[in-house]
Amino acid sequence: MSWQVYVDDHLMCDIEGNTLTSAAIIGHDGSVWAQSASFPQFTQEEVSAIMKDFEEPGSLAPTGLFLGGTKYMVIQGEPGAVIRGKKGSGGVTVKKTNQALIIGVYDEPLTPGQCNMIVERLGDYLIDQGL
């Protein structure tokens, strides 16, 4: 199965009439495996900072999580597994698997919990598959 199918069918899925704003699956090295058309153009430095926070939980808290130049305030997550960020009425969830980062960006009316569920469910599935 193509990685794009995971983005289109699993991350950009309809939840009670709402969808994520954008989503992507990105390798730990910053390579794009698949992304939605609206996913922000991110930098290698942004991916490196996210990867560093998975290795050293809390390293993003003072500066915030940046994605495509947008700054998100880091909120509770699961050290080494999930980073969650908030900006206004929206936010971002990043789930780390063995080989990739699953990223979902949302805005109202989608809730943070719905975004977390979408991103983390796919991430858990990929981890179970050894990916």
mmCIF file of C-alpha atoms in Angstrom:
data_model
loop_
_atom_site.group_PDB
_atom_site.id
_atom_site.type_symbol
_atom_site.label_atom_id
_atom_site.label_comp_id
_atom_site.label_asym_id
_atom_site.label_seq_id
_atom_site.Cartn_x
_atom_site.Cartn_y
_atom_site.Cartn_z
ATOM 1 C CA MET A 1 0.000 0.000 0.000
ATOM 2 C CA SER A 2 1.246 3.479 -0.835
ATOM 3 C CA TRP A 3 2.011 5.863 2.038
ATOM 4 C CA GLN A 4 -0.299 8.398 0.382
ATOM 5 C CA VAL A 5 -3.253 6.080 1.064
ATOM 6 C CA TYR A 6 -2.483 6.253 4.803
ATOM 7 C CA VAL A 7 -2.611 10.066 4.641
ATOM 8 C CA ASP A 8 -5.706 10.263 2.421
ATOM 9 C CA ASP A 9 -7.776 7.468 3.995
ATOM 10 C CA HIS A 10 -6.598 7.361 7.617
ATOM 11 C CA LEU A 11 -5.310 10.812 8.558
ATOM 12 C CA MET A 12 -7.582 13.004 6.417
ATOM 13 C CA CYS A 13 -10.627 10.888 7.319
ATOM 14 C CA ASP A 14 -14.015 12.358 8.194
ATOM 15 C CA ILE A 15 -14.749 12.546 11.945
ATOM 16 C CA GLU A 16 -18.301 13.712 12.651
ATOM 17 C CA GLY A 17 -18.219 15.852 9.507
ATOM 18 C CA ASN A 18 -14.770 17.329 10.209
ATOM 19 C CA THR A 19 -11.247 16.528 9.024
ATOM 20 C CA LEU A 20 -7.701 17.511 9.901
ATOM 21 C CA THR A 21 -6.505 20.717 8.240
ATOM 22 C CA SER A 22 -3.442 18.855 6.937
ATOM 23 C CA ALA A 23 -1.389 15.746 7.639
ATOM 24 C CA ALA A 24 1.873 14.050 6.704
ATOM 25 C CA ILE A 25 4.068 11.038 7.274
ATOM 26 C CA ILE A 26 7.701 12.109 7.433
ATOM 27 C CA GLY A 27 10.802 9.960 7.920
ATOM 28 C CA HIS A 28 13.004 10.600 10.948
ATOM 29 C CA ASP A 29 15.493 12.151 8.481
ATOM 30 C CA GLY A 30 12.919 14.722 7.318
ATOM 31 C CA SER A 31 12.076 12.983 4.028
ATOM 32 C CA VAL A 32 8.403 13.236 3.069
ATOM 33 C CA TRP A 33 6.782 9.808 2.684
ATOM 34 C CA ALA A 34 3.335 11.269 1.988
ATOM 35 C CA GLN A 35 1.406 14.461 2.762
ATOM 36 C CA SER A 36 -1.882 16.189 2.164
ATOM 37 C CA ALA A 37 -1.926 18.958 -0.437
ATOM 38 C CA SER A 38 -2.328 21.604 2.272
ATOM 39 C CA PHE A 39 0.541 20.417 4.523
ATOM 40 C CA PRO A 40 2.876 23.352 5.336
ATOM 41 C CA GLN A 41 6.326 23.566 3.783
ATOM 42 C CA PHE A 42 8.542 22.678 6.755
ATOM 43 C CA THR A 43 12.298 22.952 7.219
ATOM 44 C CA GLN A 44 14.865 20.320 8.132
ATOM 45 C CA GLU A 45 15.621 22.351 11.277
ATOM 46 C CA GLU A 46 11.981 22.052 12.382
ATOM 47 C CA VAL A 47 12.064 18.265 11.958
ATOM 48 C CA SER A 48 15.419 18.073 13.775
ATOM 49 C CA ALA A 49 13.988 20.061 16.715
ATOM 50 C CA ILE A 50 10.986 17.697 16.902
ATOM 51 C CA MET A 51 13.266 14.637 16.812
ATOM 52 C CA LYS A 52 15.442 16.187 19.558
ATOM 53 C CA ASP A 53 12.356 16.612 21.769
ATOM 54 C CA PHE A 54 11.597 12.901 21.421
ATOM 55 C CA GLU A 55 15.156 12.149 22.598
ATOM 56 C CA GLU A 56 15.192 14.912 25.248
ATOM 57 C CA PRO A 57 11.546 15.461 26.301
ATOM 58 C CA GLY A 58 10.864 19.081 27.170
ATOM 59 C CA SER A 59 13.491 20.592 24.859
ATOM 60 C CA LEU A 60 10.772 22.265 22.729
ATOM 61 C CA ALA A 61 8.848 23.712 25.695
ATOM 62 C CA PRO A 62 10.887 26.936 26.034
ATOM 63 C CA THR A 63 10.884 27.777 22.296
ATOM 64 C CA GLY A 64 7.703 26.141 21.044
ATOM 65 C CA LEU A 65 7.214 23.677 18.227
ATOM 66 C CA PHE A 66 7.614 25.174 14.767
ATOM 67 C CA LEU A 67 6.066 23.637 11.651
ATOM 68 C CA GLY A 68 6.110 25.515 8.366
ATOM 69 C CA GLY A 69 7.121 28.651 10.250
ATOM 70 C CA THR A 70 4.043 28.481 12.499
ATOM 71 C CA LYS A 71 4.791 28.403 16.221
ATOM 72 C CA TYR A 72 2.767 26.080 18.468
ATOM 73 C CA MET A 73 2.880 26.196 22.254
ATOM 74 C CA VAL A 74 3.911 22.716 23.466
ATOM 75 C CA ILE A 75 1.297 21.179 25.753
ATOM 76 C CA GLN A 76 1.082 17.820 27.490
ATOM 77 C CA GLY A 77 2.239 14.828 25.490
ATOM 78 C CA GLU A 78 3.811 11.470 26.131
ATOM 79 C CA PRO A 79 7.602 11.805 26.540
ATOM 80 C CA GLY A 80 9.410 10.019 23.735
ATOM 81 C CA ALA A 81 6.161 9.108 21.938
ATOM 82 C CA VAL A 82 3.800 12.063 21.338
ATOM 83 C CA ILE A 83 4.223 15.839 21.142
ATOM 84 C CA ARG A 84 1.142 18.050 21.159
ATOM 85 C CA GLY A 85 1.078 21.729 20.286
ATOM 86 C CA LYS A 86 -1.608 24.420 20.460
ATOM 87 C CA LYS A 87 -2.074 27.689 18.588
ATOM 88 C CA GLY A 88 -5.306 29.611 19.028
ATOM 89 C CA SER A 89 -8.263 27.387 18.189
ATOM 90 C CA GLY A 90 -6.059 24.801 16.481
ATOM 91 C CA GLY A 91 -2.957 22.764 17.014
ATOM 92 C CA VAL A 92 -0.756 19.868 15.999
ATOM 93 C CA THR A 93 -0.146 16.292 17.142
ATOM 94 C CA VAL A 94 3.104 14.469 16.318
ATOM 95 C CA LYS A 95 3.386 10.708 16.946
ATOM 96 C CA LYS A 96 6.787 9.030 16.621
ATOM 97 C CA THR A 97 6.939 5.513 15.201
ATOM 98 C CA ASN A 98 10.061 3.369 14.726
ATOM 99 C CA GLN A 99 10.818 4.984 11.345
ATOM 100 C CA ALA A 100 8.534 7.996 10.884
ATOM 101 C CA LEU A 101 6.674 10.946 12.342
ATOM 102 C CA ILE A 102 2.897 11.006 11.885
ATOM 103 C CA ILE A 103 1.779 14.658 11.929
ATOM 104 C CA GLY A 104 -1.750 16.014 12.038
ATOM 105 C CA VAL A 105 -2.688 19.710 12.039
ATOM 106 C CA TYR A 106 -6.204 20.737 13.061
ATOM 107 C CA ASP A 107 -8.418 23.737 13.605
ATOM 108 C CA GLU A 108 -11.915 24.153 15.009
ATOM 109 C CA PRO A 109 -14.414 22.594 14.831
ATOM 110 C CA LEU A 110 -12.142 19.508 15.101
ATOM 111 C CA THR A 111 -11.136 19.054 18.745
ATOM 112 C CA PRO A 112 -7.647 18.356 20.118
ATOM 113 C CA GLY A 113 -8.871 14.947 21.314
ATOM 114 C CA GLN A 114 -10.110 14.020 17.836
ATOM 115 C CA CYS A 115 -6.776 15.032 16.286
ATOM 116 C CA ASN A 116 -4.890 13.025 18.923
ATOM 117 C CA MET A 117 -7.073 9.975 18.257
ATOM 118 C CA ILE A 118 -6.581 10.118 14.461
ATOM 119 C CA VAL A 119 -2.799 10.607 14.586
ATOM 120 C CA GLU A 120 -2.027 8.309 17.514
ATOM 121 C CA ARG A 121 -4.239 5.466 16.262
ATOM 122 C CA LEU A 122 -2.361 5.351 12.938
ATOM 123 C CA GLY A 123 0.973 5.715 14.736
ATOM 124 C CA ASP A 124 0.165 2.815 17.072
ATOM 125 C CA TYR A 125 -0.885 0.670 14.095
ATOM 126 C CA LEU A 126 2.378 1.400 12.253
ATOM 127 C CA ILE A 127 4.407 0.638 15.388
ATOM 128 C CA ASP A 128 2.562 -2.703 15.658
ATOM 129 C CA GLN A 129 3.590 -3.355 12.016
ATOM 130 C CA GLY A 130 7.247 -2.702 12.874
ATOM 131 C CA LEU A 131 7.289 0.639 11.067
#
